[in-house]
Amino acid sequence: MLSSFSKNIQTTLVTSFFSSLVYACTIPYLIIYLAGLFSPELLGILVMINVVSSFLAGIIGGYLADNFQRKKILMIFQNLYGVSLFVVALNFTGILSHHFWLIGGYLICGITYNLYYSAFDAVLLDSTVPAERKKVYQLEYWSFNLSMALGASIAGFLFKYYLFYLFFGAALLQFAVSAFLQKNLSYKNSVSHTKGKTIFHDLFTNYYIAAKDKRWVILILGIALYSAAEFSLQNYTGIRLSKEFEPITLFSVNIDGVRMLSILQVINTIMVVFFTFIVSRITEKKTERTVIIVGLLIYISGYGLMASANSIYLLIPLTILATFGELASAPILTARQVDLIPEDKQASYLSFGSLSFQISQLIAAVGLTLGGYLTASLISGYIIILGVAGIYFVVSSLYDVKKSTY
């Protein structure tokens, strides 16, 4: 299927796959490592600081993507992302042993990633035509989940004893990804020539258009609320399993909490790899609105209940349940979301849209902090209630009968 698209689409999809692989190998497990150094309350605050700084970086990244050449932005900040991973790797060797370097590397990872990802999204959107867009985003969704499973498999089994090699290898792969993109991407974008008196004026003007689009704002808020369910797996649920899950032996392999988290992510991705297009065919004749509502309800219920489950006999079925909900709703949502974006403000809308990513991380971080005071069952309720509110906002935005033709 990949060969049927243009070279630029192929290049961005391949780059997306390996960039996601780098993320999956490192950041979720770095948070688990930090959980061994700091209290849940302090770790929650640290994650929130990362979310806020990443959000501000995302705003600046969207501005840069609309006003400068996106290929240069990708080259600069993808390489800086690799540098930040290298700094974390050096911490595990004892060369940069102070916690300052570890925390600094973690924060810089979030900042640099968000400085370049708006440009990356805009390049992919720019390279597609409406007729192929749904297939392109479906393929991106499929490859993203495959990369997450591979990353989780690698990191889960290297986490305890080979952290340096894990992060050093991820840094090298990130540098290779950047070089591949620069060599194979043939792309030059037009830039905005409307300048304000200062960069802050330009930033405000750039985002005001997206921020005053009520329908877009409601959609982004809704996505943030339901996406927090999945982010809780990487934050609250993952850390809880690393501490509370009773190790078991499966096929002569010792499975502790960290490896259990990896297994759950691998199951999720294996299902995505084999069932994405099957589920798509099953649901394509159904009403989109119904598919999204039912799919998202299953999705948030699965991830929400996983936050309080400790048994492998509950965790695996809940993962399967959540994944089926994700498979039914995610490709439709992605395709419909980009239909709302004006062509002349793609990067700004996409960067403003990254708020959903940042807010969902913030909600998950709040859940992590609350976990120091509340029971796991209450955290499950917190995740599910917010998810239901998110579904309401998403459906209201996408399928308002006065504004939508779908």
Short mmCIF file of N, CA and C in Angstrom, two decimals, residues 1 5 18 26-27 39 54 61 124 130 141 144 175-176 198 210 214 249 267 274 293 306 316 318 323 371 392 399 401:
data_model
loop_
_atom_site.label_atom_id
_atom_site.label_comp_id
_atom_site.label_asym_id
_atom_site.label_seq_id
_atom_site.Cartn_x
_atom_site.Cartn_y
_atom_site.Cartn_z
N MET A 1 0.82 -1.21 0.00
CA MET A 1 0.00 0.00 0.00
C MET A 1 0.86 1.26 0.00
N PHE A 5 1.65 5.62 -2.88
CA PHE A 5 1.65 7.04 -2.57
C PHE A 5 2.92 7.71 -3.10
N PHE A 18 9.65 5.43 12.53
CA PHE A 18 10.87 5.31 13.33
C PHE A 18 10.94 6.36 14.44
N THR A 26 11.70 4.91 24.80
CA THR A 26 12.38 5.77 25.77
C THR A 26 11.45 6.45 26.77
N ILE A 27 10.60 7.36 26.32
CA ILE A 27 9.91 8.27 27.23
C ILE A 27 9.01 7.56 28.25
N SER A 39 8.94 10.75 44.58
CA SER A 39 7.62 10.38 45.07
C SER A 39 6.58 10.59 43.98
N SER A 54 6.23 21.70 27.01
CA SER A 54 6.00 21.11 25.69
C SER A 54 4.88 21.84 24.96
N GLY A 61 6.40 26.09 17.82
CA GLY A 61 6.64 25.22 16.67
C GLY A 61 5.66 25.45 15.55
N LEU A 124 3.02 16.33 6.01
CA LEU A 124 2.21 15.18 5.62
C LEU A 124 0.86 15.62 5.06
N PRO A 130 -7.27 15.25 -0.89
CA PRO A 130 -8.43 14.77 -0.12
C PRO A 130 -8.84 13.34 -0.42
N TYR A 141 -1.72 5.61 11.20
CA TYR A 141 -2.22 5.07 12.48
C TYR A 141 -1.74 3.63 12.67
N PHE A 144 2.04 3.65 13.28
CA PHE A 144 2.32 4.19 14.61
C PHE A 144 2.15 3.12 15.67
N PHE A 175 19.06 10.32 15.02
CA PHE A 175 19.94 11.01 14.08
C PHE A 175 19.80 10.43 12.67
N ALA A 176 19.68 9.11 12.58
CA ALA A 176 19.52 8.46 11.27
C ALA A 176 18.19 8.83 10.63
N THR A 198 6.02 42.45 16.69
CA THR A 198 6.96 41.60 17.42
C THR A 198 6.60 40.15 17.17
N ALA A 210 -7.18 30.12 14.94
CA ALA A 210 -7.56 28.78 15.37
C ALA A 210 -8.34 28.83 16.68
N LYS A 214 -14.66 28.12 17.32
CA LYS A 214 -15.28 27.43 18.46
C LYS A 214 -15.38 25.93 18.22
N THR A 249 5.42 -16.25 36.25
CA THR A 249 6.25 -16.90 35.24
C THR A 249 5.37 -17.35 34.09
N ILE A 267 0.28 -6.42 22.77
CA ILE A 267 -1.04 -6.95 22.40
C ILE A 267 -1.83 -5.91 21.63
N PHE A 274 -3.07 -6.50 12.69
CA PHE A 274 -3.86 -7.52 12.01
C PHE A 274 -5.34 -7.19 11.81
N ILE A 293 -19.08 6.94 18.67
CA ILE A 293 -19.59 6.93 20.04
C ILE A 293 -19.35 5.58 20.70
N MET A 306 -8.37 -0.56 33.44
CA MET A 306 -7.00 -1.06 33.58
C MET A 306 -6.24 -0.32 34.67
N ILE A 316 -5.32 -8.24 30.25
CA ILE A 316 -5.29 -8.60 28.84
C ILE A 316 -6.65 -8.44 28.17
N LEU A 318 -9.07 -6.45 29.02
CA LEU A 318 -9.37 -5.01 28.96
C LEU A 318 -8.56 -4.34 27.85
N THR A 323 -8.61 -1.78 22.61
CA THR A 323 -8.04 -1.71 21.26
C THR A 323 -9.12 -1.79 20.19
N GLY A 371 -2.99 9.91 42.43
CA GLY A 371 -2.78 8.52 42.82
C GLY A 371 -2.03 8.38 44.14
N TYR A 392 -18.65 13.44 24.27
CA TYR A 392 -19.73 14.39 24.02
C TYR A 392 -19.22 15.59 23.22
N TYR A 399 -20.28 16.51 14.35
CA TYR A 399 -21.55 16.13 13.75
C TYR A 399 -22.69 17.07 14.09
N VAL A 401 -25.46 19.20 13.17
CA VAL A 401 -26.24 19.10 11.93
C VAL A 401 -26.27 20.43 11.17
#
